[in-house]
Coordinates of C-alpha atoms in Angstrom, one line a residue:
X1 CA -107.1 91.3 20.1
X2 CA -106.2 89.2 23.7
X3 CA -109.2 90.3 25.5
X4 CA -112.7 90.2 24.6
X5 CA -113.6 92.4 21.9
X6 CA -117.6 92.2 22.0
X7 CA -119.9 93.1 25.3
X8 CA -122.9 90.9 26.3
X9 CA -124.9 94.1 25.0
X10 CA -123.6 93.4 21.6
X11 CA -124.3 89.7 21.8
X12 CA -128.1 90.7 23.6
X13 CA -128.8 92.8 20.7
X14 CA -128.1 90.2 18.3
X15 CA -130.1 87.4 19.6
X16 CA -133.3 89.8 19.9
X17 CA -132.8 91.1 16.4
X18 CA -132.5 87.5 15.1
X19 CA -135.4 86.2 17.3
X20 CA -137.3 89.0 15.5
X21 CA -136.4 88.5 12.5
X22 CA -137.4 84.6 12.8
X23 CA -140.6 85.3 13.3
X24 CA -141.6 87.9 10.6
X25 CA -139.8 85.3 8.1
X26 CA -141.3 82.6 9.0
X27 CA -145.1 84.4 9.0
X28 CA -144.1 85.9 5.5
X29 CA -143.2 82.4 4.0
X30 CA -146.4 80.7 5.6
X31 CA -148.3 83.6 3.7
X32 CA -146.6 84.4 0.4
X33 CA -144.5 80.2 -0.1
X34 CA -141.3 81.7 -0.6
X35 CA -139.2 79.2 -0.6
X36 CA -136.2 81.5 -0.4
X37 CA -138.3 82.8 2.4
X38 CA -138.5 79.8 4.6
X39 CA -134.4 79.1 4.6
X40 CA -134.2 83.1 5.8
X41 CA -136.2 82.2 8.6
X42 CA -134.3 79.2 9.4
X43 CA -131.1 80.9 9.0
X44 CA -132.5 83.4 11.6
X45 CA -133.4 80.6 14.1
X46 CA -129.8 79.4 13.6
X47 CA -128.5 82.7 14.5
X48 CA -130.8 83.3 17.5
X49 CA -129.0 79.5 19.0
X50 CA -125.9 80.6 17.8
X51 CA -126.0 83.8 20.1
X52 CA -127.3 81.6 23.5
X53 CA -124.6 79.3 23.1
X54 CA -121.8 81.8 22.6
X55 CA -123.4 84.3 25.6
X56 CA -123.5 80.6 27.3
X57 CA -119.9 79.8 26.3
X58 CA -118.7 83.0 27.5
X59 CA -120.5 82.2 31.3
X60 CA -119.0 78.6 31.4
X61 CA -115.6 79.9 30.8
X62 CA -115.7 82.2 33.8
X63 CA -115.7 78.6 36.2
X64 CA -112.9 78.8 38.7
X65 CA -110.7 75.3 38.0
X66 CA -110.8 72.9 39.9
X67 CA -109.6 69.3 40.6
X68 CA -110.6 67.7 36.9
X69 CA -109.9 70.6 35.3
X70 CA -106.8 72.7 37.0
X71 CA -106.5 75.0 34.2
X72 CA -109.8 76.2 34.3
X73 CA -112.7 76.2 31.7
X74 CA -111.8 78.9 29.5
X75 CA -111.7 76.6 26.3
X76 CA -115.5 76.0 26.8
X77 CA -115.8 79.5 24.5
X78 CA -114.1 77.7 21.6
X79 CA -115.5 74.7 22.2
X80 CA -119.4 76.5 21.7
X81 CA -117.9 78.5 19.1
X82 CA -116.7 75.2 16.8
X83 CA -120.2 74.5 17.5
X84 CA -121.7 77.3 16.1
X85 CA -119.6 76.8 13.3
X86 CA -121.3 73.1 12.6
X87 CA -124.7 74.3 13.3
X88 CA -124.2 77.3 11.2
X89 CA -123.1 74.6 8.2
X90 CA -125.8 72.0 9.1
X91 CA -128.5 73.6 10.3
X92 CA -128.0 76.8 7.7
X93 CA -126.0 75.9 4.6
X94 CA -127.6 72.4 4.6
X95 CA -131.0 73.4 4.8
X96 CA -131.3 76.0 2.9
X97 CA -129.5 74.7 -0.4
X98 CA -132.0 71.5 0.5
X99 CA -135.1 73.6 0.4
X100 CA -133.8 75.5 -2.7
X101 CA -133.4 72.3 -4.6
X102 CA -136.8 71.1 -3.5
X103 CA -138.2 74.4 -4.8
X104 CA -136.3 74.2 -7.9
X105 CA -137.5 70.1 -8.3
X106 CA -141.2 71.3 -7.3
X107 CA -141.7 74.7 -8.1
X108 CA -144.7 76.7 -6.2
X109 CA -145.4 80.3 -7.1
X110 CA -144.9 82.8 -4.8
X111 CA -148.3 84.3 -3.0
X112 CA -148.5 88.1 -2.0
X113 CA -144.5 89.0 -2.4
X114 CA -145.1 92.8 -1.0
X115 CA -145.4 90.8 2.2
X116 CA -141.7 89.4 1.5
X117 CA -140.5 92.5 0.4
X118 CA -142.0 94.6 3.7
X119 CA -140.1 92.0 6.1
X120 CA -137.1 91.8 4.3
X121 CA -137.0 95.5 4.5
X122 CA -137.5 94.8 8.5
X123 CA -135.2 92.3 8.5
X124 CA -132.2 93.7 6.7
X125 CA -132.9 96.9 9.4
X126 CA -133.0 94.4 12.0
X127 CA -129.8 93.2 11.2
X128 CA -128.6 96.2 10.5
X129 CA -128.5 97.5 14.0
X130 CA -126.9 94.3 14.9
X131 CA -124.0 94.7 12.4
X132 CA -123.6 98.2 13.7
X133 CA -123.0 97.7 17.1
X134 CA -120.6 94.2 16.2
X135 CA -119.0 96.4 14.1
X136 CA -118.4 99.3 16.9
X137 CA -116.9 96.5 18.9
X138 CA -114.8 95.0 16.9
X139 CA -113.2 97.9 15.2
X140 CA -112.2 99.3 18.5
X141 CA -110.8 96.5 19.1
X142 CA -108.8 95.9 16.1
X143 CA -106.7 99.3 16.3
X144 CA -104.5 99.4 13.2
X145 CA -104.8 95.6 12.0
X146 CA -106.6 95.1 9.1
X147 CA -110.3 93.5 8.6
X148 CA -109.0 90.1 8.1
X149 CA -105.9 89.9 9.7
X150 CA -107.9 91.5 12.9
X151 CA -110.2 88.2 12.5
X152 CA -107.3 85.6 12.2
X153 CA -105.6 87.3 15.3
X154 CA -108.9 87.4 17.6
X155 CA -108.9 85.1 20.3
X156 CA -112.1 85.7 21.2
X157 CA -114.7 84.4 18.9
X158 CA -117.9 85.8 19.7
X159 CA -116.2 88.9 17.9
X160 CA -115.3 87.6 14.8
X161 CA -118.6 85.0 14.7
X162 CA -121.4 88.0 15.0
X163 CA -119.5 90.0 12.6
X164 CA -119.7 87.2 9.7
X165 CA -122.5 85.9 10.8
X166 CA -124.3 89.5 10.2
X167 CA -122.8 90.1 7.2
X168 CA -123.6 86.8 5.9
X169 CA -127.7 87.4 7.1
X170 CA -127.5 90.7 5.2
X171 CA -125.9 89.3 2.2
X172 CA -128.6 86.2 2.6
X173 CA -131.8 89.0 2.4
X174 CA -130.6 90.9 -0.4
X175 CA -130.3 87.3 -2.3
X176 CA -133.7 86.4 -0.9
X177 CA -134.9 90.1 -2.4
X178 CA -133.2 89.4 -6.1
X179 CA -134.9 86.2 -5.9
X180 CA -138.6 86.6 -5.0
X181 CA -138.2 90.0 -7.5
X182 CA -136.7 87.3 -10.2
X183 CA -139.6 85.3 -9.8
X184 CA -141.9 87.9 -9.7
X185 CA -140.9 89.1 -13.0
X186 CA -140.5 86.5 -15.3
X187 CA -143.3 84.8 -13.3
X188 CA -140.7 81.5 -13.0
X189 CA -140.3 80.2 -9.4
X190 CA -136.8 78.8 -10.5
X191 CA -135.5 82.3 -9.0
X192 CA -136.6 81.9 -5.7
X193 CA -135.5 78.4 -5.6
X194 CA -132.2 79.7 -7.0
X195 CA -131.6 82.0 -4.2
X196 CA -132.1 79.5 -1.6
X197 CA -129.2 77.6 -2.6
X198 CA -127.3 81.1 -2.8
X199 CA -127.8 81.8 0.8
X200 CA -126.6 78.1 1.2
X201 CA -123.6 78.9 -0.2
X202 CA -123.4 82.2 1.3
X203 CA -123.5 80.3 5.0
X204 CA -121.0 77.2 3.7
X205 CA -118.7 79.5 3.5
X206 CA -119.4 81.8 6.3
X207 CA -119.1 78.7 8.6
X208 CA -116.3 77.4 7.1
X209 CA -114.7 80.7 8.0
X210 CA -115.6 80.5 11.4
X211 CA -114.9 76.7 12.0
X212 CA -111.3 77.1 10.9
X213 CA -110.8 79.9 13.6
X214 CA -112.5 78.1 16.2
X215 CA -109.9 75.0 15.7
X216 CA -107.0 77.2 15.8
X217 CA -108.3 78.4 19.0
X218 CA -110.0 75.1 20.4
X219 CA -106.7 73.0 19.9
X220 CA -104.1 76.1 21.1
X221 CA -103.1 79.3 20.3
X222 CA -100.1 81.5 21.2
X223 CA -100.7 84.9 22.4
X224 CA -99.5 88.1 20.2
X225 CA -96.1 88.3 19.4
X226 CA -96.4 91.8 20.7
X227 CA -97.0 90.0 24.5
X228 CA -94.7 87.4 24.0
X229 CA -91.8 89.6 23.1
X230 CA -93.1 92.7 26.4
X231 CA -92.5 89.0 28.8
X232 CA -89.4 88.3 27.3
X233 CA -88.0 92.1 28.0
X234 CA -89.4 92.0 31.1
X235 CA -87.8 89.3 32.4
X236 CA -84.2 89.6 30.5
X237 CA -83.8 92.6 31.9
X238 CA -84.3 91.1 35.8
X239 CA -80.5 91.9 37.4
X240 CA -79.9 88.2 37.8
X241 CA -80.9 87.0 34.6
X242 CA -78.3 86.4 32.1
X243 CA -80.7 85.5 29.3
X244 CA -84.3 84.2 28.4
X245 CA -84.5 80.9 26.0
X246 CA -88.1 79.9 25.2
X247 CA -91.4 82.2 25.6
X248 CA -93.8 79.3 25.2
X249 CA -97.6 81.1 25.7
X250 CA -101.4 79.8 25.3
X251 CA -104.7 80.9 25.5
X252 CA -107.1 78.9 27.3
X253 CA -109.9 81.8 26.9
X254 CA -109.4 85.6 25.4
X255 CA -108.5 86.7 28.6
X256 CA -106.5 83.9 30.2
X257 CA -103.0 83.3 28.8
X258 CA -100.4 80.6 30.2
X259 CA -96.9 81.8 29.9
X260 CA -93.8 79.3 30.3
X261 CA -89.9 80.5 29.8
X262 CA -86.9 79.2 30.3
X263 CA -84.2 81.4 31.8
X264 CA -80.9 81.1 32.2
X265 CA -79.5 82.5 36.0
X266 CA -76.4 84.1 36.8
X267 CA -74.3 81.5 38.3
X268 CA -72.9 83.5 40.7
X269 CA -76.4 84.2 42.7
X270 CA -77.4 81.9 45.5
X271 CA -80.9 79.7 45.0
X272 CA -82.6 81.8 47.6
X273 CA -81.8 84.7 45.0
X274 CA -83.1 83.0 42.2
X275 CA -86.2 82.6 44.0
X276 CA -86.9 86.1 45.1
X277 CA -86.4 86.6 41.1
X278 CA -88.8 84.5 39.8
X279 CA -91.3 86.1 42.8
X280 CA -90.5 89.6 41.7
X281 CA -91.1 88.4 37.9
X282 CA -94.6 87.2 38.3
X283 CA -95.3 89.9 41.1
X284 CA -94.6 92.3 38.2
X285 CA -95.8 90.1 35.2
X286 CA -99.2 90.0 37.4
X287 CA -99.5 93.6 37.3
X288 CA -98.5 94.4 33.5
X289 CA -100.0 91.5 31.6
X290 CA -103.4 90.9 33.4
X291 CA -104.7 88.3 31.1
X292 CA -101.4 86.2 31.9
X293 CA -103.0 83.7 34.3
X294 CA -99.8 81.5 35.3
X295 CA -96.2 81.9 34.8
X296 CA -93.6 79.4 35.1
X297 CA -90.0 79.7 35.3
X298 CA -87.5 76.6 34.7
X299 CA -83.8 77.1 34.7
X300 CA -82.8 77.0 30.4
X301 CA -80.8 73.9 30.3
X302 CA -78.0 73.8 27.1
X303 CA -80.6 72.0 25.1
X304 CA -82.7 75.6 25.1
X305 CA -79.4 77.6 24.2
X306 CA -79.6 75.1 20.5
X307 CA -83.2 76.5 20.3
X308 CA -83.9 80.2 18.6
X309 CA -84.7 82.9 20.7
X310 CA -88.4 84.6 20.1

């Protein structure tokens, strides 16, 4: 779950099923006043955004570093992604609990509904497809981790956000379908009003998902313990090295990882020695652990030997 786990195909199909999708809604609420309807649509605008600024994330990340930024950009793709998260909360949850309340305070019956129910139909295919070829991704990516614990351990958030985001659209149309059929049958527009703020809720928590992972990626993660303890075995077993303190590791993007460990040298070897070790460690590292970026080596001083080894 180090690398990225969803292609630009994944993220292509997404934006033109949304961008779809927005448009049928929105024609359908203009014609039959569905309040439940009109969030949909907005939702689906939300979405479409959501998928330029993580394909746009993604592109900025790829920038070389230079003088103001030495590390690189790679952080840009969480960055975009917490803001996805805040759009998906504001612009989603927010106005669609809004317009359901405003429904509920004003209620307008509901003109033509076989028009709602033929581009729901659409739209829950639509998404659909989407959702199918997220889920491809991700579940080859995931291996033998669960669902969840595949999501907590992603570092690469496009994954994990058009996964939920899908799910939650799909979960949003069949509450938008309940609704308008609610309303339709008791003849109260209460329902449709009702299942506005449902698909509020829905996205509030969808987003508050997603904004929580985002953090944990935006402020620092540490790579997989898996990677972290394959560089500390690698190393150890250098002839040379006597033992490896710290394995201190970050990711500035899914595929870019900082690596820092103290080591402790035999004190026998000559400096010269110790520096055609280090070379030969992040000559090999290079090779074994592509996403690993930079490596750095310090002597481990007596204060690391207090510290617990990973």
């Amino acid at each position: 779950m180090s690398a990225h786990t969803t292609s630009t195909r994944t993220l292509v199909v997404a934006l033109l099923a949304n961008l779809g999708i927005a448009v049928s809604k929105f024609v359908a609420a203009a014609i039959t006043g569905s309040s439940a309807m009109l969030t949909e649509g907005v939702h689906s605008v939300v979405d479409s955004t959501n998928q330029l600024l993580l394909m746009w994330g993604r592109r900025a990340a790829k920038r070389p570093p230079d003088e103001l930024h030495p590390f690189g950009y790679g952080r840009e793709l969480y960055f975009w992604s917490f803001v996805v998260a805040v759009l998906v909360f504001a612009l989603g949850a927010g106005v669609s609990i809004y317009e359901g309340i405003i429904h509920i305070a004003n209620p307008e019956e509901a003109i033509s509904p076989t028009i709602a129910y033929i581009v729901l139909v659409v739209a829950f295919l639509l998404e659909g497809w989407s959702t199918v070829e997220a889920f491809k991704d991700f579940k080859k990516a995931k291996g033998d981790l669960g669902w969840f614990g595949a999501i907590r351990k992603s570092k690469d958030p496009p994954a994990f956000i058009v996964l939920l985001e899908n799910g939650a659209a799909m979960a949003g149309i069949i509450a938008a379908a309940i609704g308008l059929f609610l309303s339709q049958l008791t003849g109260d527009p209460f329902y449709d009003g009702a299942a506005s703020i449902v698909i509020g809720l829905i996205l509030g928590v969808t987003a508050t998902l997603l904004a929580f992972e985002s953090k944990a990626l935006l402020i620092g993660e540490a790579a997989n313990p898996e990677l972290i303890k394959a560089l500390h075995d690698m190393v150890v077993e250098k002839k040379g090295v006597t033992a490896v303190g710290q394995v201190l590791t970050v990711h500035s993007a899914p595929d870019q990882i900082t690596a820092m460990l103290s080591v402790d040298f035999d004190d026998d070897i000559t400096a010269r020695d110790v520096e055609s070790i280090v070379w030969g460690i992040e000559v090999e590292a290079a090779k074994r652990f592509p996403a690993v970026r930079r490596l750095y080596l310090r002597p481990r001083s007596p204060v690391d030997a207090e510290l617990p080894r990973p």
